[in-house]
Amino acid sequence: MTEQAHYVPALGRPELTGAYDAVLALVSRERRWRRMLLDALQPRDGELIVDVGCGTGSQAIAIKTRCPGARLVGIDPDPAVLAIARGKAKSAAVEIDWIQGFGGAVDTLVGPGAADAVISSLVLHQCDLPVKGEILAAMARLGRPGARILIADYGLQRGMLMRLLFRMVQAVDGWERTAFNAKGGLPGLMRALGLGEVVEREWIATPTGSISLYAARVG
Ligand SMILES: C[S@@+](CC[C@H](N)C(=O)[O-])C[C@H]1O[C@@H](n2cnc3c(N)ncnc32)[C@H](O)[C@@H]1O
């Protein structure tokens, strides 16, 4: 099934979306990995930064709050999370463009080569393998030459404990699609799609498995 026909909601089932922020804070060491992504991004005034699969908007809002001079765009196919994101941005008094759309179309939605940086967090582990590829390829087309690509997501699960803990996520988000990430497949896929300087910059252990930060550049 392609992403145009289907997406997995933030917590696996639509009726749980309202609880996403509270659950994530409890089970993922959220502040730690969001900070890791933000510090690696180093947003600058005047930059266009796009958050692919932005969900309830927490990362985009954190970036805009740290760097009010950057232009932020958040894209997600799910109108329910975008409604939450809009409310949070209003409360935080930050302006972000929220667009409903699939990750595989972000370049056409925003403009090919338009972005200085493209980020995504906790999206790819939920997607089937062809969709992971479609999203990463579209992120690469969206970035200008040299643009930073940053992915924070469940990645290679090192050791028995992380693999066991990650099973909670796998049970919610699907075994096959999550196994690719757990075996450390993302960096190879990023390279195969033409991204350069692909590295796993850091990873942190969480109560639901380890979350990695992958960095790359558009060639
Ligand atoms: C676990 S949530 C992560 C949300 C957010 N990035 C964060 O850090 O909290 C995964 C998000 O990916 C979105 N999503 C699922 N399939 C997608 C696709 N094909 N393209 C873009 N976003 C997608 C879901 O709607 C959901 O909001």
Coordinates of N, CA and C and ligand atoms in Angstrom, one line a residue:
M1 N 0.8 -1.2 0.0 CA 0.0 0.0 0.0 C 0.9 1.3 0.0
T2 N 0.6 2.3 -0.8 CA 1.4 3.4 -0.9 C 1.0 4.4 0.2
E3 N 1.8 5.4 0.5 CA 1.5 6.4 1.5 C 0.3 7.2 1.1
Q4 N 0.0 7.3 -0.2 CA -1.1 8.2 -0.7 C -2.4 7.6 -0.2
A5 N -2.5 6.3 0.1 CA -3.7 5.7 0.5 C -3.8 5.5 2.0
H6 N -2.7 5.6 2.7 CA -2.7 5.2 4.1 C -1.6 5.9 4.9
Y7 N -1.9 6.2 6.1 CA -0.8 6.6 7.1 C -1.2 6.0 8.4
V8 N -0.1 5.8 9.2 CA -0.3 5.3 10.6 C -0.5 6.6 11.5
P9 N -1.5 6.7 12.3 CA -1.7 7.9 13.1 C -0.6 7.9 14.2
A10 N -0.4 9.1 14.8 CA 0.7 9.3 15.8 C 0.8 8.2 16.8
L11 N -0.3 7.7 17.4 CA -0.1 6.7 18.4 C -0.7 5.4 17.9
G12 N -0.7 5.2 16.6 CA -1.2 3.9 16.1 C -2.6 3.8 15.7
R13 N -3.5 4.5 16.6 CA -4.9 4.5 16.3 C -5.5 5.9 16.5
P14 N -6.4 6.3 15.6 CA -6.9 7.7 15.6 C -7.5 8.1 17.0
E15 N -8.1 7.2 17.7 CA -8.8 7.6 18.9 C -7.8 8.0 20.0
L16 N -6.5 7.6 19.8 CA -5.5 7.9 20.8 C -4.7 9.2 20.6
T17 N -5.0 9.8 19.4 CA -4.2 11.0 19.0 C -4.1 12.1 20.1
G18 N -5.2 12.3 20.8 CA -5.3 13.4 21.8 C -4.4 13.1 22.9
A19 N -3.9 11.9 23.1 CA -3.1 11.5 24.3 C -1.6 11.5 23.8
Y20 N -1.3 11.8 22.5 CA 0.0 11.6 22.0 C 1.1 12.4 22.8
D21 N 0.9 13.6 23.0 CA 1.9 14.4 23.7 C 2.2 13.9 25.1
A22 N 1.2 13.6 25.8 CA 1.4 13.1 27.2 C 2.1 11.7 27.2
V23 N 1.7 10.8 26.3 CA 2.4 9.5 26.2 C 3.8 9.6 25.8
L24 N 4.1 10.5 24.8 CA 5.5 10.6 24.3 C 6.4 11.1 25.4
A25 N 5.9 12.1 26.2 CA 6.7 12.6 27.3 C 7.1 11.6 28.3
L26 N 6.1 10.6 28.5 CA 6.3 9.6 29.5 C 7.3 8.5 29.0
V27 N 7.2 8.1 27.7 CA 7.9 6.9 27.3 C 9.1 7.1 26.4
S28 N 9.5 8.3 26.1 CA 10.5 8.5 25.1 C 11.7 9.4 25.5
R29 N 11.8 9.9 26.7 CA 12.8 10.9 27.1 C 12.8 12.0 26.0
E30 N 11.5 12.5 25.8 CA 11.3 13.4 24.7 C 12.2 14.7 24.8
R31 N 12.3 15.3 26.0 CA 13.0 16.5 26.0 C 14.5 16.3 25.6
R32 N 15.0 15.2 25.9 CA 16.4 14.9 25.6 C 16.7 14.7 24.1
W33 N 15.8 13.9 23.4 CA 16.1 13.8 22.0 C 15.6 15.0 21.1
R34 N 14.6 15.7 21.6 CA 14.2 16.9 20.9 C 15.4 17.9 21.0
R35 N 16.0 18.0 22.1 CA 17.1 18.9 22.3 C 18.3 18.5 21.4
M36 N 18.5 17.2 21.4 CA 19.6 16.6 20.5 C 19.4 17.1 19.1
L37 N 18.2 17.0 18.6 CA 17.9 17.4 17.2 C 18.1 18.9 17.0
L38 N 17.6 19.6 18.0 CA 17.6 21.1 17.9 C 19.1 21.6 17.9
D39 N 19.9 21.0 18.8 CA 21.3 21.4 18.9 C 22.1 21.1 17.6
A40 N 21.7 19.9 17.0 CA 22.4 19.5 15.8 C 22.0 20.4 14.6
L41 N 20.7 20.8 14.6 CA 20.2 21.6 13.5 C 20.8 23.0 13.5
Q42 N 21.0 23.6 14.7 CA 21.5 25.0 14.7 C 20.8 25.9 13.7
P43 N 19.5 26.2 14.0 CA 18.7 27.0 13.0 C 19.2 28.4 13.0
R44 N 19.2 29.0 11.8 CA 19.7 30.4 11.6 C 18.6 31.3 11.0
D45 N 18.7 32.6 11.3 CA 17.8 33.5 10.8 C 17.7 33.4 9.3
G46 N 16.5 33.5 8.7 CA 16.3 33.6 7.3 C 16.2 32.2 6.6
E47 N 16.5 31.2 7.4 CA 16.5 29.8 6.8 C 15.0 29.3 6.7
L48 N 14.8 28.5 5.7 CA 13.5 27.8 5.5 C 13.8 26.3 6.0
I49 N 13.0 26.0 7.1 CA 13.2 24.7 7.7 C 11.9 23.9 7.7
V50 N 11.9 22.7 7.2 CA 10.6 22.0 7.0 C 10.7 20.7 7.9
D51 N 9.6 20.5 8.6 CA 9.4 19.4 9.5 C 8.4 18.4 8.8
V52 N 8.9 17.2 8.4 CA 8.1 16.3 7.7 C 7.5 15.3 8.6
G53 N 6.2 15.2 8.6 CA 5.5 14.3 9.6 C 5.5 15.0 10.9
C54 N 5.1 16.3 10.9 CA 5.4 17.2 12.1 C 4.5 16.8 13.3
G55 N 3.4 16.0 13.1 CA 2.6 15.6 14.2 C 2.0 16.8 14.9
T56 N 2.0 16.8 16.2 CA 1.4 17.8 17.0 C 2.3 19.1 17.1
G57 N 3.4 19.1 16.4 CA 4.1 20.4 16.2 C 5.2 20.7 17.2
S58 N 5.5 19.8 18.1 CA 6.4 20.1 19.2 C 7.8 20.5 18.7
Q59 N 8.3 19.8 17.8 CA 9.7 20.0 17.3 C 9.7 21.4 16.5
A60 N 8.8 21.6 15.6 CA 8.8 22.8 14.9 C 8.6 24.0 15.8
I61 N 7.8 23.9 16.8 CA 7.6 25.0 17.7 C 8.9 25.3 18.5
A62 N 9.6 24.2 18.9 CA 10.8 24.4 19.7 C 11.9 25.1 18.8
I63 N 11.9 24.8 17.5 CA 12.9 25.4 16.6 C 12.5 26.9 16.4
K64 N 11.3 27.1 16.2 CA 10.9 28.5 15.9 C 11.1 29.4 17.2
T65 N 10.9 28.8 18.4 CA 11.1 29.5 19.6 C 12.5 29.8 19.8
R66 N 13.4 28.9 19.5 CA 14.8 29.1 19.6 C 15.3 30.1 18.5
C67 N 14.8 30.1 17.3 CA 15.2 30.9 16.3 C 14.0 31.6 15.6
P68 N 13.5 32.7 16.1 CA 12.3 33.3 15.6 C 12.5 33.8 14.1
G69 N 13.8 34.0 13.7 CA 14.0 34.5 12.4 C 14.0 33.5 11.3
A70 N 13.9 32.2 11.7 CA 13.8 31.2 10.7 C 12.3 31.0 10.3
R71 N 12.1 30.6 9.0 CA 10.7 30.3 8.6 C 10.5 28.8 8.7
L72 N 9.4 28.4 9.4 CA 9.1 27.0 9.7 C 7.9 26.5 9.0
V73 N 8.0 25.3 8.4 CA 6.8 24.7 7.7 C 6.7 23.3 8.3
G74 N 5.5 23.0 8.8 CA 5.2 21.6 9.3 C 4.2 20.9 8.4
I75 N 4.6 19.7 8.0 CA 3.7 19.0 7.1 C 3.3 17.6 7.7
D76 N 2.1 17.3 7.6 CA 1.6 16.0 8.1 C 0.3 15.6 7.4
P77 N 0.1 14.3 7.1 CA -1.2 14.0 6.4 C -2.4 14.0 7.3
D78 N -2.2 14.0 8.6 CA -3.3 13.8 9.5 C -3.9 15.2 10.0
P79 N -5.1 15.5 9.7 CA -5.7 16.8 10.1 C -5.8 16.9 11.6
A80 N -6.0 15.8 12.3 CA -6.2 15.8 13.8 C -4.9 16.3 14.5
V81 N -3.7 15.8 14.0 CA -2.5 16.3 14.7 C -2.2 17.8 14.3
L82 N -2.6 18.1 13.1 CA -2.4 19.5 12.6 C -3.2 20.5 13.4
A83 N -4.4 20.1 13.8 CA -5.3 20.9 14.6 C -4.7 21.2 16.0
I84 N -4.1 20.1 16.6 CA -3.4 20.3 17.9 C -2.2 21.2 17.7
A85 N -1.4 21.0 16.6 CA -0.2 21.8 16.4 C -0.6 23.3 16.2
R86 N -1.7 23.6 15.5 CA -2.1 25.0 15.4 C -2.4 25.6 16.7
G87 N -3.1 24.9 17.6 CA -3.4 25.4 18.9 C -2.2 25.6 19.7
K88 N -1.2 24.7 19.7 CA 0.0 24.9 20.5 C 0.8 26.0 20.0
A89 N 0.9 26.2 18.7 CA 1.7 27.3 18.1 C 1.1 28.7 18.5
K90 N -0.3 28.7 18.5 CA -1.0 29.9 19.0 C -0.6 30.2 20.4
S91 N -0.7 29.2 21.3 CA -0.4 29.4 22.7 C 1.1 29.9 22.9
A92 N 2.0 29.3 22.0 CA 3.4 29.7 22.1 C 3.7 31.0 21.4
A93 N 2.7 31.6 20.8 CA 2.8 32.8 20.0 C 3.9 32.8 19.0
V94 N 3.9 31.6 18.2 CA 4.9 31.5 17.1 C 4.1 31.3 15.8
E95 N 4.7 31.7 14.7 CA 4.0 31.6 13.4 C 4.7 30.5 12.6
I96 N 3.9 29.5 12.3 CA 4.5 28.3 11.5 C 3.4 28.0 10.4
D97 N 3.9 27.7 9.3 CA 3.0 27.2 8.2 C 2.7 25.8 8.3
W98 N 1.5 25.4 8.6 CA 1.1 24.0 8.7 C 0.4 23.5 7.4
I99 N 0.9 22.5 6.8 CA 0.3 22.0 5.5 C -0.1 20.5 5.7
Q100 N -1.3 20.2 5.2 CA -1.7 18.8 5.2 C -1.2 18.2 4.0
G101 N -0.4 17.1 4.1 CA 0.1 16.4 3.0 C 1.1 15.3 3.4
F102 N 1.3 14.4 2.4 CA 2.2 13.3 2.7 C 3.7 13.6 2.5
G103 N 4.5 12.9 3.2 CA 5.9 13.1 3.2 C 6.5 12.9 1.8
G104 N 5.9 12.0 1.0 CA 6.5 11.8 -0.3 C 6.2 12.9 -1.3
A105 N 5.5 13.9 -0.9 CA 5.1 15.0 -1.8 C 5.7 16.3 -1.2
V106 N 6.6 16.3 -0.2 CA 6.9 17.6 0.4 C 7.6 18.5 -0.6
D107 N 8.4 18.0 -1.5 CA 9.1 18.8 -2.5 C 8.1 19.6 -3.4
T108 N 7.0 18.9 -3.8 CA 6.0 19.6 -4.6 C 5.2 20.6 -3.8
L109 N 4.9 20.2 -2.5 CA 4.1 21.1 -1.6 C 4.8 22.4 -1.3
V110 N 6.2 22.3 -1.1 CA 6.9 23.5 -0.7 C 7.7 24.1 -1.8
G111 N 8.2 23.3 -2.7 CA 9.0 23.7 -3.8 C 10.4 23.0 -3.8
P112 N 10.7 22.4 -5.0 CA 12.0 21.6 -5.0 C 13.2 22.5 -4.8
G113 N 14.1 22.1 -4.0 CA 15.3 22.8 -3.7 C 15.1 24.1 -2.8
A114 N 13.9 24.2 -2.2 CA 13.6 25.4 -1.5 C 14.2 25.4 0.0
A115 N 14.4 24.3 0.6 CA 14.7 24.3 2.0 C 16.2 24.3 2.3
D116 N 16.5 25.0 3.4 CA 17.9 25.0 3.9 C 18.1 23.8 4.8
A117 N 17.0 23.3 5.4 CA 17.1 22.2 6.3 C 15.8 21.4 6.3
V118 N 15.9 20.1 6.3 CA 14.7 19.3 6.4 C 14.8 18.3 7.5
I119 N 13.8 18.3 8.4 CA 13.9 17.4 9.5 C 12.7 16.4 9.6
S120 N 12.9 15.4 10.3 CA 11.7 14.5 10.6 C 12.0 13.7 11.8
S121 N 11.0 13.6 12.7 CA 11.2 12.8 13.9 C 10.1 11.8 14.2
L122 N 10.5 10.6 14.5 CA 9.6 9.5 14.8 C 8.5 9.2 13.7
V123 N 8.9 9.4 12.5 CA 8.0 9.2 11.4 C 8.4 7.9 10.7
L124 N 9.6 7.7 10.3 CA 10.0 6.7 9.4 C 9.8 5.3 10.0
H125 N 9.9 5.1 11.3 CA 9.8 3.8 11.9 C 8.4 3.3 11.7
Q126 N 7.4 4.2 11.5 CA 6.0 3.9 11.3 C 5.6 3.5 9.9
C127 N 6.5 3.7 9.0 CA 6.2 3.6 7.5 C 6.7 2.3 6.9
D128 N 6.0 1.8 6.0 CA 6.5 0.6 5.2 C 7.7 1.0 4.5
L129 N 8.5 0.0 4.1 CA 9.8 0.3 3.5 C 9.7 1.2 2.2
P130 N 8.8 0.9 1.3 CA 8.7 1.8 0.1 C 8.4 3.2 0.5
V131 N 7.6 3.4 1.5 CA 7.2 4.8 1.9 C 8.4 5.5 2.6
K132 N 9.2 4.7 3.4 CA 10.4 5.3 4.0 C 11.2 5.9 2.8
G133 N 11.4 5.1 1.7 CA 12.1 5.6 0.6 C 11.5 6.8 -0.1
E134 N 10.2 6.8 -0.3 CA 9.5 7.9 -0.9 C 9.7 9.2 -0.1
I135 N 9.6 9.1 1.2 CA 9.7 10.2 2.1 C 11.2 10.8 2.0
L136 N 12.1 9.9 2.2 CA 13.5 10.3 2.2 C 13.9 11.0 0.8
A137 N 13.4 10.4 -0.3 CA 13.7 10.9 -1.6 C 13.1 12.3 -1.7
A138 N 11.9 12.5 -1.2 CA 11.3 13.8 -1.4 C 12.0 14.8 -0.5
M139 N 12.4 14.4 0.7 CA 13.2 15.3 1.6 C 14.5 15.8 0.9
A140 N 15.1 14.8 0.2 CA 16.3 15.2 -0.6 C 16.0 16.2 -1.7
R141 N 14.9 16.0 -2.4 CA 14.5 16.9 -3.5 C 14.1 18.3 -3.0
L142 N 13.6 18.3 -1.8 CA 13.1 19.5 -1.2 C 14.3 20.4 -0.7
G143 N 15.4 19.8 -0.3 CA 16.6 20.6 0.2 C 17.4 21.2 -1.0
R144 N 17.9 22.4 -0.8 CA 18.8 23.0 -1.8 C 20.1 22.2 -1.7
P145 N 21.0 22.3 -2.7 CA 22.3 21.7 -2.6 C 23.0 22.0 -1.2
G146 N 23.5 21.1 -0.5 CA 24.2 21.3 0.8 C 23.2 21.4 2.0
A147 N 21.9 21.3 1.7 CA 20.9 21.4 2.8 C 21.2 20.3 3.8
R148 N 20.9 20.7 5.1 CA 21.0 19.7 6.2 C 19.7 18.8 6.3
I149 N 20.0 17.5 6.4 CA 18.8 16.6 6.6 C 19.1 16.0 8.0
L150 N 18.1 16.0 8.9 CA 18.2 15.4 10.2 C 17.0 14.6 10.5
I151 N 17.3 13.3 10.9 CA 16.2 12.4 11.2 C 16.4 11.9 12.7
A152 N 15.5 12.1 13.5 CA 15.5 11.5 14.9 C 14.4 10.4 14.9
D153 N 14.9 9.2 15.1 CA 13.9 8.1 15.1 C 14.5 6.9 15.8
Y154 N 13.6 6.0 16.1 CA 14.1 4.7 16.6 C 14.9 4.1 15.5
G155 N 16.2 3.8 15.8 CA 17.1 3.3 14.8 C 17.7 1.9 15.3
L156 N 18.9 1.7 15.0 CA 19.5 0.4 15.4 C 19.4 0.2 16.9
Q157 N 18.8 -1.0 17.2 CA 18.6 -1.3 18.6 C 19.7 -2.2 19.1
R158 N 20.6 -1.6 19.9 CA 21.8 -2.3 20.3 C 21.6 -3.1 21.6
G159 N 21.8 -4.4 21.5 CA 21.7 -5.2 22.7 C 20.3 -5.7 23.1
M160 N 20.2 -6.7 23.9 CA 19.0 -7.4 24.3 C 18.0 -6.4 24.9
L161 N 18.4 -5.5 25.8 CA 17.5 -4.7 26.6 C 16.8 -3.7 25.6
M162 N 17.5 -3.0 24.7 CA 16.9 -2.1 23.8 C 16.0 -2.8 22.9
R163 N 16.4 -4.0 22.4 CA 15.5 -4.8 21.5 C 14.2 -5.2 22.2
L164 N 14.3 -5.6 23.4 CA 13.1 -5.9 24.2 C 12.2 -4.8 24.4
L165 N 12.8 -3.6 24.8 CA 12.0 -2.4 25.1 C 11.3 -1.9 23.8
F166 N 12.0 -2.0 22.7 CA 11.5 -1.5 21.4 C 10.3 -2.4 21.0
R167 N 10.1 -3.6 21.5 CA 8.9 -4.4 21.1 C 7.6 -3.7 21.5
M168 N 7.6 -2.8 22.5 CA 6.4 -2.1 22.8 C 6.0 -1.2 21.6
V169 N 7.0 -0.5 21.0 CA 6.7 0.3 19.8 C 6.3 -0.6 18.7
Q170 N 7.0 -1.7 18.5 CA 6.7 -2.6 17.4 C 5.2 -3.1 17.5
A171 N 4.8 -3.4 18.7 CA 3.4 -3.9 18.8 C 2.4 -2.9 18.4
V172 N 2.7 -1.6 18.6 CA 1.7 -0.5 18.3 C 1.9 -0.2 16.8
D173 N 3.1 -0.1 16.3 CA 3.3 0.5 15.0 C 3.5 -0.5 13.9
G174 N 3.6 -1.8 14.2 CA 3.7 -2.8 13.2 C 5.1 -3.4 13.2
W175 N 5.2 -4.8 13.1 CA 6.5 -5.5 13.3 C 7.4 -5.3 12.1
E176 N 6.9 -5.5 10.9 CA 7.8 -5.5 9.8 C 8.4 -4.1 9.5
R177 N 7.6 -3.1 9.5 CA 8.1 -1.7 9.2 C 9.0 -1.2 10.2
T178 N 8.8 -1.6 11.5 CA 9.8 -1.2 12.5 C 11.1 -2.0 12.6
A179 N 11.0 -3.2 12.1 CA 12.2 -4.1 12.1 C 13.3 -3.5 11.3
F180 N 13.0 -2.9 10.2 CA 14.0 -2.3 9.3 C 14.8 -1.3 10.0
N181 N 14.2 -0.4 10.8 CA 14.9 0.6 11.6 C 15.7 -0.1 12.7
A182 N 15.1 -1.1 13.3 CA 15.8 -1.7 14.5 C 17.1 -2.4 14.1
K183 N 17.1 -2.9 12.8 CA 18.3 -3.6 12.3 C 19.3 -2.6 11.8
G184 N 19.0 -1.3 11.9 CA 20.0 -0.3 11.5 C 20.0 0.0 10.0
G185 N 18.8 -0.1 9.3 CA 18.7 0.0 7.9 C 18.6 1.5 7.4
L186 N 18.3 2.4 8.2 CA 18.1 3.8 7.7 C 19.3 4.4 7.0
P187 N 20.5 4.4 7.6 CA 21.6 5.1 6.9 C 21.9 4.5 5.6
G188 N 21.8 3.2 5.4 CA 22.1 2.6 4.1 C 21.0 3.1 3.1
L189 N 19.8 3.2 3.5 CA 18.7 3.6 2.6 C 19.0 5.1 2.2
M190 N 19.4 5.9 3.2 CA 19.7 7.3 2.9 C 20.8 7.5 1.9
R191 N 21.8 6.7 2.0 CA 22.9 6.7 1.0 C 22.5 6.2 -0.3
A192 N 21.7 5.2 -0.3 CA 21.2 4.6 -1.6 C 20.3 5.6 -2.4
L193 N 19.7 6.6 -1.6 CA 18.9 7.6 -2.3 C 19.7 8.8 -2.7
G194 N 21.0 8.8 -2.5 CA 21.8 9.8 -3.0 C 22.2 10.9 -1.9
L195 N 21.8 10.7 -0.7 CA 22.2 11.7 0.3 C 23.7 11.5 0.7
G196 N 24.3 12.6 1.0 CA 25.8 12.5 1.3 C 26.0 12.7 2.8
E197 N 27.3 12.4 3.2 CA 27.7 12.6 4.5 C 26.8 12.0 5.6
V198 N 26.2 10.8 5.3 CA 25.3 10.2 6.2 C 26.0 9.7 7.4
V199 N 25.6 10.1 8.6 CA 26.1 9.6 9.9 C 25.1 9.4 10.9
E200 N 25.3 8.5 11.8 CA 24.5 8.4 13.0 C 25.3 9.3 14.0
R201 N 24.8 10.5 14.3 CA 25.5 11.4 15.2 C 25.5 11.0 16.6
E202 N 24.3 10.5 17.1 CA 24.2 10.2 18.5 C 23.0 9.2 18.6
W203 N 23.0 8.5 19.7 CA 21.8 7.7 20.1 C 21.6 7.8 21.6
I204 N 20.3 7.7 22.0 CA 20.1 7.7 23.4 C 19.1 6.5 23.8
A205 N 19.4 5.9 24.9 CA 18.5 4.8 25.4 C 17.3 5.4 26.0
T206 N 16.1 4.9 25.6 CA 14.8 5.3 26.2 C 14.0 4.1 26.7
P207 N 13.0 4.4 27.5 CA 12.2 3.2 28.0 C 11.5 2.4 26.9
T208 N 11.5 2.9 25.6 CA 10.9 2.2 24.5 C 11.9 1.9 23.4
G209 N 13.2 1.7 23.8 CA 14.2 1.4 22.8 C 15.0 2.7 22.5
S210 N 16.1 2.5 21.7 CA 16.9 3.7 21.5 C 16.5 4.5 20.3
I211 N 16.7 5.8 20.5 CA 16.4 6.8 19.4 C 17.7 7.4 18.9
S212 N 17.9 7.3 17.6 CA 19.1 7.7 16.9 C 18.9 9.1 16.2
L213 N 20.0 9.8 16.1 CA 19.9 11.0 15.3 C 20.8 10.8 14.1
Y214 N 20.2 10.7 12.9 CA 20.9 10.6 11.7 C 21.0 11.9 11.0
A215 N 22.2 12.2 10.5 CA 22.4 13.5 9.8 C 23.0 13.2 8.4
A216 N 22.6 14.1 7.5 CA 23.1 13.9 6.1 C 23.0 15.3 5.4
R217 N 23.5 15.4 4.2 CA 23.4 16.6 3.4 C 22.9 16.2 2.0
V218 N 22.2 17.2 1.4 CA 21.8 17.0 0.0 C 23.0 17.3 -0.8
G219 N 23.2 16.4 -1.8 CA 24.5 16.5 -2.6 C 24.4 17.5 -3.7
Ligands
LIG1 C1 4.9 9.3 16.0 S1 4.2 10.7 15.1 C2 5.6 11.8 15.2 C3 5.2 13.2 15.1 C4 6.2 14.3 15.3 N1 7.2 14.3 14.2 C5 6.9 14.2 16.6 O1 8.2 14.3 16.7 O2 6.3 14.2 17.7 C6 4.3 10.2 13.4 C7 3.7 11.2 12.5 O3 4.0 10.8 11.2 C8 2.8 11.1 10.4 N2 2.9 10.3 9.2 C9 2.5 9.0 9.0 N3 2.7 8.6 7.7 C10 3.2 9.7 7.1 C11 3.6 10.0 5.8 N4 3.6 9.1 4.8 N5 4.1 11.2 5.5 C12 4.2 12.2 6.4 N6 3.9 12.0 7.7 C13 3.4 10.8 8.0 C14 1.6 10.8 11.3 O4 0.5 11.4 10.9 C15 2.2 11.3 12.6 O5 1.7 12.6 12.9

